XYZ file of C-alpha atoms in Angstrom:
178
model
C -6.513 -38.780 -19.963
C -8.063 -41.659 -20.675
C -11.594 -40.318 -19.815
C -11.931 -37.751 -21.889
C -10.420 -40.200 -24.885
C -13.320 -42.141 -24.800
C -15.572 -39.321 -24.640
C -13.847 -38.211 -27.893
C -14.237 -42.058 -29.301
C -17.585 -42.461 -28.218
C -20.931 -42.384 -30.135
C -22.201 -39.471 -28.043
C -23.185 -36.189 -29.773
C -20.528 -34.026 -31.506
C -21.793 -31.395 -28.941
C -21.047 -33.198 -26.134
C -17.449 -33.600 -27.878
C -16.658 -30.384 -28.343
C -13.136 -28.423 -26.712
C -15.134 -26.176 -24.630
C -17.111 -29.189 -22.830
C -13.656 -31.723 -22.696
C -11.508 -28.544 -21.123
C -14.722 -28.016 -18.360
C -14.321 -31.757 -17.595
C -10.834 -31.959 -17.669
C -10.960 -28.597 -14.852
C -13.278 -30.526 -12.931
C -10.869 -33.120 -12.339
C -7.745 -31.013 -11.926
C -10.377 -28.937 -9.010
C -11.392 -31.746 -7.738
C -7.644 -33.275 -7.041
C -6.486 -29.499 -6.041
C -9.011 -27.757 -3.951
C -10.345 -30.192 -1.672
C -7.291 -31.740 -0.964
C -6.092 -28.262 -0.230
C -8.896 -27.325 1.696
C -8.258 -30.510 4.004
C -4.755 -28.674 4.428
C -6.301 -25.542 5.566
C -8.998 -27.002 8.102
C -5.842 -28.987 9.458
C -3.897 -25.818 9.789
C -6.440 -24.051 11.284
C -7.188 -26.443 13.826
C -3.859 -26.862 14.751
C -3.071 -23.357 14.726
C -6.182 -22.401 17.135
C -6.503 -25.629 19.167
C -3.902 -25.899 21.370
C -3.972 -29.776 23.199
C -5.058 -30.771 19.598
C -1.198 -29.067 18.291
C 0.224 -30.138 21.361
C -0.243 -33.854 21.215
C 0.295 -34.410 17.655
C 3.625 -32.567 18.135
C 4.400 -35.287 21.297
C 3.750 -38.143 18.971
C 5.448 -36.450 15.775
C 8.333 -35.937 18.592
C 8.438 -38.917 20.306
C 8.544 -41.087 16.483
C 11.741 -39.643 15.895
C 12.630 -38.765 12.090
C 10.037 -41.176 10.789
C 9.520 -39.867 7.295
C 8.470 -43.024 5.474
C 5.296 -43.795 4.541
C 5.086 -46.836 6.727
C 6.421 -45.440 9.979
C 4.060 -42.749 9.343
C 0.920 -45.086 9.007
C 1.732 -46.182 12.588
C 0.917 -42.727 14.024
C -2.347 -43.066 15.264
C -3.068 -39.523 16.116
C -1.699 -38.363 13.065
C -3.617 -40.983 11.230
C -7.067 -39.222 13.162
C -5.697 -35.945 12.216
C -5.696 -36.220 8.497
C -8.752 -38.595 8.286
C -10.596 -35.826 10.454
C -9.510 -33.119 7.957
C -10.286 -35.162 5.320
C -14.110 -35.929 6.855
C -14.158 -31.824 7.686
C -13.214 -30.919 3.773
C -15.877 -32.549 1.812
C -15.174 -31.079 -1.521
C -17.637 -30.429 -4.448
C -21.134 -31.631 -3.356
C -23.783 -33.273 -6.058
C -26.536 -35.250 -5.872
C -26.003 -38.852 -6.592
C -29.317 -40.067 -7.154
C -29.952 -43.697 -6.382
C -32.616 -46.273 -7.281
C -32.936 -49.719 -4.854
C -35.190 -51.997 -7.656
C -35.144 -55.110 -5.757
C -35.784 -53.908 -1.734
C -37.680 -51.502 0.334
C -35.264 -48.702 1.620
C -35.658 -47.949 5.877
C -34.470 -44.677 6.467
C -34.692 -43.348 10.222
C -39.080 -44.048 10.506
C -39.307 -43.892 7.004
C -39.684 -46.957 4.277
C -38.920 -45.828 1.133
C -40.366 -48.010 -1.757
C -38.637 -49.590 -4.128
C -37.278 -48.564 -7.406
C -37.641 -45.202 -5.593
C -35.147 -41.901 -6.815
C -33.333 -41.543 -3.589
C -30.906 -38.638 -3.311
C -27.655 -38.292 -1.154
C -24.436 -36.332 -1.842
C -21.055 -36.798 0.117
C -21.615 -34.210 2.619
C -24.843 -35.959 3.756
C -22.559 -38.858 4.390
C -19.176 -37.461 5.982
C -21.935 -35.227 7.993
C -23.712 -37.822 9.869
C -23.066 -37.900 13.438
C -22.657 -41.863 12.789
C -19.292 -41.581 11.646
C -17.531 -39.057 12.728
C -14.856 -39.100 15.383
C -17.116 -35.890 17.316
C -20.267 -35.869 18.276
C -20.224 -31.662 17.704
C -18.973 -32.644 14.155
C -15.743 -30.426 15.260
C -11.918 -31.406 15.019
C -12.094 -31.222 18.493
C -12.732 -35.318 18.998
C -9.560 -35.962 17.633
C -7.949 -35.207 21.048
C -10.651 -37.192 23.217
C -9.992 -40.269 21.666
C -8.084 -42.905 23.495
C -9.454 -46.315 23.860
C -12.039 -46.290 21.050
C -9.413 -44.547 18.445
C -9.503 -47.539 16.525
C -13.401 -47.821 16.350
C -13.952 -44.285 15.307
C -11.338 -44.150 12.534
C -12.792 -47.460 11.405
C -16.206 -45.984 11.403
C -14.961 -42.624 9.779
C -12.825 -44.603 6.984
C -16.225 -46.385 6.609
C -18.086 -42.716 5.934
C -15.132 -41.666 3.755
C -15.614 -44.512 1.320
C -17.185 -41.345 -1.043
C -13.961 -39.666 -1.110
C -11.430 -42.993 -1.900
C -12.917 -43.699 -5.033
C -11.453 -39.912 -5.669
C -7.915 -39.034 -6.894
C -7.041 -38.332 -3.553
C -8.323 -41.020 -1.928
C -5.299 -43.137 -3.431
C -3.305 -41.561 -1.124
C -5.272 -41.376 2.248
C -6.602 -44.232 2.182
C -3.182 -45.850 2.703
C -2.503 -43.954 6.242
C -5.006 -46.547 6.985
């Protein structure tokens, strides 16, 4: 893990070095790789379980593709591809604060101007939550279905809010249903 070797190597204190501090990073990684990716599984199940047109027409286009089992034929799916980004969006994961400065500009936020060099706080779920970008106006799995015309918009505009989670061990792998 190269991480936590240059935590070892580094000049930071030896109690910031210590086993019991590298094993609770090292968990936060394997948790953060494992649950939410996980818990994208489960709101997909769900949904398809207890949405009906939502199971049905993924199960036309799964049908109607044939055996495609390779990544590539996959990609091409674009319900499917809605599907997974939706669960995705739905299963934000671990939410912190990410605390961010602007030191050259004034911030506009809705009414509000936020001066520079001002602490400004977000965390994921404030951005995957935001009406902006996702594919539903009720913020439900339900706008997966509704989507025709302006698929391609929304899962551009939801990839956009999901930038958070590609930087994210997981994100290797969604992002390439793109």
């Amino acid at each position: 893990m190269k991480d936590l070797n240059e935590v070892i190597s580094s000049d930071l204190p030896e109690l910031e070095k210590t086993d019991t501090r590298l094993g609770d990073e090292a968990q936060l990684v394997v948790d953060a790789g494992l649950v939410t990716t996980s818990w994208a599984l489960t709101l997909a199940t769900f949904h398809f379980a207890s949405k009906a047109d939502v199971s049905s027409k993924l199960r036309k286009e799964l049908v109607a593709a044939g055996f495609a089992t390779q990544c590539q034929e996959l990609k091409k799916l674009s319900y499917l591809n809605a599907c997974v980004l939706e669960s995705v969006h739905l299963s934000h994961g671990v939410v912190v604060r990410a605390p961010r400065l602007a030191p050259d500009q004034e911030l506009t936020y809705g009414g509000w101007t936020v001066l520079q060099n001002t602490p400004v706080s977000m965390a994921t779920i404030d951005v995957l939550m935001t009406r902006d970008y996702s594919l539903s106006p009720s913020l439900s799995f339900r706008s997966v279905e509704s989507r025709s015309q302006s698929l391609r918009d929304s899962l551009w505009r939801l990839e956009k809010a999901l930038d958070s989670v590609w930087v994210s061990s997981k994100g290797c792998c969604i992002k390439s249903m793109k």
